mmCIF file of C-alpha atoms in Angstrom:
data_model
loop_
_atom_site.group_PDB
_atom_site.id
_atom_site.type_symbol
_atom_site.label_atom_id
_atom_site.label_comp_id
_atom_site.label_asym_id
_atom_site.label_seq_id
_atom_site.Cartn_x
_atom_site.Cartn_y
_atom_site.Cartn_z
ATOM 1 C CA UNK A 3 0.000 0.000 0.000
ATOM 2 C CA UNK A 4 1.371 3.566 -0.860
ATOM 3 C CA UNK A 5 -0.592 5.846 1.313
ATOM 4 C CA UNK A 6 -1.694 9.220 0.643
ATOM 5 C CA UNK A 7 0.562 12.396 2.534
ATOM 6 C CA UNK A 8 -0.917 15.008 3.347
ATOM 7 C CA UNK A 9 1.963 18.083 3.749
ATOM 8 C CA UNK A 10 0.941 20.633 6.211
ATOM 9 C CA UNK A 11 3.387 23.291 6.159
ATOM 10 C CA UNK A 12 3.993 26.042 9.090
ATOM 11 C CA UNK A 13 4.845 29.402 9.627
ATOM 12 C CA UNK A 14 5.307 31.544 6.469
ATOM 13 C CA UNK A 15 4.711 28.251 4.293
ATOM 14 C CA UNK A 16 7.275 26.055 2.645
ATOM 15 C CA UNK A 17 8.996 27.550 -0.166
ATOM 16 C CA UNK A 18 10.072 26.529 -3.038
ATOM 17 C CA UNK A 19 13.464 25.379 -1.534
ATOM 18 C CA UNK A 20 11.786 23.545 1.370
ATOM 19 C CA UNK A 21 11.894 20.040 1.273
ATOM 20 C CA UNK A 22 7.994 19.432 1.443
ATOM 21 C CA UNK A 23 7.517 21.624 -1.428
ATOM 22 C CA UNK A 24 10.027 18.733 -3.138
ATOM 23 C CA UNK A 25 8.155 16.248 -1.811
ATOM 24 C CA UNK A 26 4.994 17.487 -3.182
ATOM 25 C CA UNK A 27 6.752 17.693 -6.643
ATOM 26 C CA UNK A 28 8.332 13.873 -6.379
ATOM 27 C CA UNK A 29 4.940 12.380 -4.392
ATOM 28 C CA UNK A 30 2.070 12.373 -6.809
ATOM 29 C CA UNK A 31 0.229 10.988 -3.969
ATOM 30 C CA UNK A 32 0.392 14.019 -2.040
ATOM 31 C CA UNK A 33 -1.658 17.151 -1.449
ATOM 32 C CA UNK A 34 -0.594 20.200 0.686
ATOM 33 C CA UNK A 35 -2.870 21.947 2.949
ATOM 34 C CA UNK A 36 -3.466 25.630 2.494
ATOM 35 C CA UNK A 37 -3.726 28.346 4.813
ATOM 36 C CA UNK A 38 -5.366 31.700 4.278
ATOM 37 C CA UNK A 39 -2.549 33.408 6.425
ATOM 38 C CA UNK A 40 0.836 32.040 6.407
ATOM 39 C CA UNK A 41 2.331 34.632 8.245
ATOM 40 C CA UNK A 42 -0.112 35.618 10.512
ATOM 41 C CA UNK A 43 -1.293 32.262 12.125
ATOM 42 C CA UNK A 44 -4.617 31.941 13.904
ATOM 43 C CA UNK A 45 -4.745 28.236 15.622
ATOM 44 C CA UNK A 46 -9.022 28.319 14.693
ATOM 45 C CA UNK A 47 -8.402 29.352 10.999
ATOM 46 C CA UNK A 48 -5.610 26.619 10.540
ATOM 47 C CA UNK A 49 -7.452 24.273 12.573
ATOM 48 C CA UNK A 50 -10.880 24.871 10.044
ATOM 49 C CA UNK A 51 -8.668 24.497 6.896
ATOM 50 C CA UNK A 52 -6.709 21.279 8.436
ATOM 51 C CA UNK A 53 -9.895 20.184 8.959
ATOM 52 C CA UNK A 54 -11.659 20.693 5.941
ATOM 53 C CA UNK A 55 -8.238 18.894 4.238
ATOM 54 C CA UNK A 56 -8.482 16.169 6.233
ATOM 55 C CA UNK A 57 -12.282 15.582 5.909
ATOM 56 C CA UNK A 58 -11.640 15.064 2.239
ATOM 57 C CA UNK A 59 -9.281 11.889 2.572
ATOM 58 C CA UNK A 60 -10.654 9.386 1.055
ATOM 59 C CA UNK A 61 -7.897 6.573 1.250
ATOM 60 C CA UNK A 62 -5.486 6.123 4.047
ATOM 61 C CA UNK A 63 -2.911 8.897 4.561
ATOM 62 C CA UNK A 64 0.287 9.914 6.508
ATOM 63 C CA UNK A 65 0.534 13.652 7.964
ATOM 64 C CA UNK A 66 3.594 15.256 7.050
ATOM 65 C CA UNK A 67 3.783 18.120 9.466
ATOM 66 C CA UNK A 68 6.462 20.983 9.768
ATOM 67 C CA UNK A 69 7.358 22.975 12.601
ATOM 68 C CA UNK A 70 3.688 25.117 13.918
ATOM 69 C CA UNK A 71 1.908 22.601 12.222
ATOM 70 C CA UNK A 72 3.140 19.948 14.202
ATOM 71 C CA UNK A 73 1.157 22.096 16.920
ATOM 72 C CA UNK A 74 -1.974 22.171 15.185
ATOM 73 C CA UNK A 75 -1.886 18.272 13.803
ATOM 74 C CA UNK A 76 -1.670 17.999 17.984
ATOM 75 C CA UNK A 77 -4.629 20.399 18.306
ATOM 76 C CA UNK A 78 -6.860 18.585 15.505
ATOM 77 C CA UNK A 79 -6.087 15.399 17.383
ATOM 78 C CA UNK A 80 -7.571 16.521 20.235
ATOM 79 C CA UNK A 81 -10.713 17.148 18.867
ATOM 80 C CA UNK A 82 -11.095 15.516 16.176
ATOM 81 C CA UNK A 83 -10.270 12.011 14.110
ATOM 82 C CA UNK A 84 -10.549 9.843 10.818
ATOM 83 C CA UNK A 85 -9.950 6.480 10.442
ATOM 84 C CA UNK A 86 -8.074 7.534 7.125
ATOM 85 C CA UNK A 87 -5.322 8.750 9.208
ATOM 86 C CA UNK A 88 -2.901 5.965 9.448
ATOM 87 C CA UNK A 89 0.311 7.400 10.585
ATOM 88 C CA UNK A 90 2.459 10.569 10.857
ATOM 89 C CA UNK A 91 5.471 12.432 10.204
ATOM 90 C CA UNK A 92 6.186 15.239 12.937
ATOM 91 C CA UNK A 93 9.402 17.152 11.761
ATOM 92 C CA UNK A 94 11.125 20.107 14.044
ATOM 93 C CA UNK A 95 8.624 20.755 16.023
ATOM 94 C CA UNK A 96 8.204 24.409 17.285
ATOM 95 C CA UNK A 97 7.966 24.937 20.778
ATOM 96 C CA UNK A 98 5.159 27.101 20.551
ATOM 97 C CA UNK A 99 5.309 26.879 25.044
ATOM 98 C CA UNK A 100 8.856 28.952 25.142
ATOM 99 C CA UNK A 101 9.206 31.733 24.897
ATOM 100 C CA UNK A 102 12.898 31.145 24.480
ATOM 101 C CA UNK A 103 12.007 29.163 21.151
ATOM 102 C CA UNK A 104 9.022 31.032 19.327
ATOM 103 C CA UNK A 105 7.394 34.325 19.135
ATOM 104 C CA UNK A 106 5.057 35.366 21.031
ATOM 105 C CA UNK A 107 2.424 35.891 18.318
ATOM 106 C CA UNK A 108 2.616 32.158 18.196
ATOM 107 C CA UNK A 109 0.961 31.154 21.668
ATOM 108 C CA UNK A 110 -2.039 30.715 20.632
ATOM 109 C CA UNK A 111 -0.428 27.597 19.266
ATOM 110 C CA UNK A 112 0.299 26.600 22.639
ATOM 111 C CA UNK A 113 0.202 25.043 25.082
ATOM 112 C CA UNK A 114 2.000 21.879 22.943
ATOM 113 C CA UNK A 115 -0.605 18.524 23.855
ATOM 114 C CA UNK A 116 1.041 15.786 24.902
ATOM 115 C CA UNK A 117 -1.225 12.795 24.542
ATOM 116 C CA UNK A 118 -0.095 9.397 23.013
ATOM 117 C CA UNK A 119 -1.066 9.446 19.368
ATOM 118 C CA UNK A 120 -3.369 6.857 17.945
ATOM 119 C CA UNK A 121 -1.233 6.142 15.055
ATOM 120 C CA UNK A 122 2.721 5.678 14.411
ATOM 121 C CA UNK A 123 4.341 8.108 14.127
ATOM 122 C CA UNK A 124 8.138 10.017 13.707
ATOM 123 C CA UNK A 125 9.815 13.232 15.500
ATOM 124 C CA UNK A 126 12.387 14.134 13.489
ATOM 125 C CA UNK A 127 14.893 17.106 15.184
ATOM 126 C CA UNK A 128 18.353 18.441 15.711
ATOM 127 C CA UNK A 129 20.806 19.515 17.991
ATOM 128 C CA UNK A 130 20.626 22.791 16.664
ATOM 129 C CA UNK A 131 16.678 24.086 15.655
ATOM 130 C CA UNK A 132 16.411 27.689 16.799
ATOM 131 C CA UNK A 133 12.342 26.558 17.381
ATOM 132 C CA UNK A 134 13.122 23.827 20.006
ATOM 133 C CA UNK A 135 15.994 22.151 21.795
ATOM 134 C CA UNK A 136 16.600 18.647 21.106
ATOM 135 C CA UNK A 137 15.597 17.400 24.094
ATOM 136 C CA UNK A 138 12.469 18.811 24.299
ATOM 137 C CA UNK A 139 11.771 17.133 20.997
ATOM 138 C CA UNK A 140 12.952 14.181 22.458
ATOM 139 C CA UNK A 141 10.430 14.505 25.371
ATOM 140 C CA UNK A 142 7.531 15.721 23.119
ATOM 141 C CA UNK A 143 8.275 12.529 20.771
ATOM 142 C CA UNK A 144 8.120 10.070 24.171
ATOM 143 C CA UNK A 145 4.740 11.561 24.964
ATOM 144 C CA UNK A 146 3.385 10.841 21.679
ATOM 145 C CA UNK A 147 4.630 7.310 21.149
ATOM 146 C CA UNK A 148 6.607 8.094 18.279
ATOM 147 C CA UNK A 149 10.175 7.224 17.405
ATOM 148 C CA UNK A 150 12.696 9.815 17.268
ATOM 149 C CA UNK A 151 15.600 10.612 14.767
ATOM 150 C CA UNK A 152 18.205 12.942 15.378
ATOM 151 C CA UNK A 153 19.524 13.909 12.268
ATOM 152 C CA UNK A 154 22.473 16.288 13.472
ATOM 153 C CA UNK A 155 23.185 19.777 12.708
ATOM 154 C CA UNK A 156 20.496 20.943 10.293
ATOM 155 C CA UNK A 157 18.812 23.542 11.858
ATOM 156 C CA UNK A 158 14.603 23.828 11.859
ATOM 157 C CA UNK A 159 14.755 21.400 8.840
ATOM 158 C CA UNK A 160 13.421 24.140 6.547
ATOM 159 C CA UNK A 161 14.405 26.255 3.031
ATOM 160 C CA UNK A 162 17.459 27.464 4.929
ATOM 161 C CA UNK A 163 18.805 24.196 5.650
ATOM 162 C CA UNK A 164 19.151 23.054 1.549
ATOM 163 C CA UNK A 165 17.666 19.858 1.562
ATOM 164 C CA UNK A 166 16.192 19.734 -1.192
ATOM 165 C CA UNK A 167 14.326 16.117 -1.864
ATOM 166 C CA UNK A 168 15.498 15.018 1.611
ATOM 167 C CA UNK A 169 16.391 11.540 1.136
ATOM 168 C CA UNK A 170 17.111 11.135 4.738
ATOM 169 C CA UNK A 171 13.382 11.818 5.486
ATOM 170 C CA UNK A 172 12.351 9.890 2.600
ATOM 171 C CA UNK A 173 14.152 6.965 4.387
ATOM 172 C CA UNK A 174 12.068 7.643 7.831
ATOM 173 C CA UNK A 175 8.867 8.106 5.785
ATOM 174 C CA UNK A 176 9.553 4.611 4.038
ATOM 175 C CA UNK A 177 10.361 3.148 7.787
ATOM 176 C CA UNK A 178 7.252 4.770 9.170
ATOM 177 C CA UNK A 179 4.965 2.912 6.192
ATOM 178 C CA UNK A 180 6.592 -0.303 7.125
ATOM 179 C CA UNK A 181 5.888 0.038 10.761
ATOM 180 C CA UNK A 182 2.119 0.827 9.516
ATOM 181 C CA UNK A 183 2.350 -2.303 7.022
ATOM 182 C CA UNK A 184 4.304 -5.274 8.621
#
């Protein structure tokens, strides 16, 4: 089974140098969810739009979340659910509880839930994201249930840290289908 992704993108979106907007390119199974306000974020409007995306899955499907929409994925969770969802894919986080980490116009992201996700799933961080120390990543990923990968010194994962098609993640993403497939 090739499931569906679903990209959900974060702050400011993920330009065309981001690594989801690659994977959106290479996947033909995947479709990005879009957000009236990228720069701007209000957790109801994102959580309406996620919503709507997500209500329109029609075959099972992994979230692929970046950064402040690792947040909201959290948020939807909370609320919501879909038996489509099968698995997902939680990459640099950003700690929208610190202050330290995130702007402030970003707490109404927060507080960061920490229940055990229904599905596998993946953190994926580093020892140097600007959004979240590694091991409050770490901790976040224990919460959920997920597996964790440190992949090193590449930042928030994002444009700016030239990844391009991200093999690396491509190799989690194929790990996380197996673990949803055995």
């Amino acid at each position: 089974m090739t499931p569906h992704l679903l990209i959900i993108p974060g702050l400011g979106d993920s330009g065309e140098k981001h690594w989801q907007s690659f994977w959106l390119k290479k996947f033909t199974n995947s479709t990005k969810v879009i957000q009236n306000n990228w720069d701007e974020p209000q957790l109801e409007q994102w959580l309406n739009n996620l919503n709507e995306a997500i209500q329109k899955l029609e075959q099972p499907t992994i979230l692929v979340a970046h950064s402040l929409a690792v947040s909201l994925v959290m948020h939807w969770l909370s609320q919501n659910n879909n038996p489509n969802i099968i698995g997902a894919m939680l990459v640099a986080p950003a700690d929208v509880d610190s202050p330290e980490h995130t702007p402030d116009f970003l707490r109404n992201f927060a507080p960061i839930l920490t229940s055990k996700l229904p599905f596998p799933s993946i953190v994926v961080g580093t020892e140097n994201d600007t959004y979240i120390s590694l091991e409050r990543a770490q901790e976040l990923a224990r919460n959920w249930g997920s597996d964790f990968a440190n992949i090193g010194q590449k930042g928030h994962i994002n444009s700016d840290s030239n990844l391009e098609y991200w093999e690396e993640g491509q190799v989690f993403l194929q790990q996380l289908i197996a673990k949803i497939n055995p």
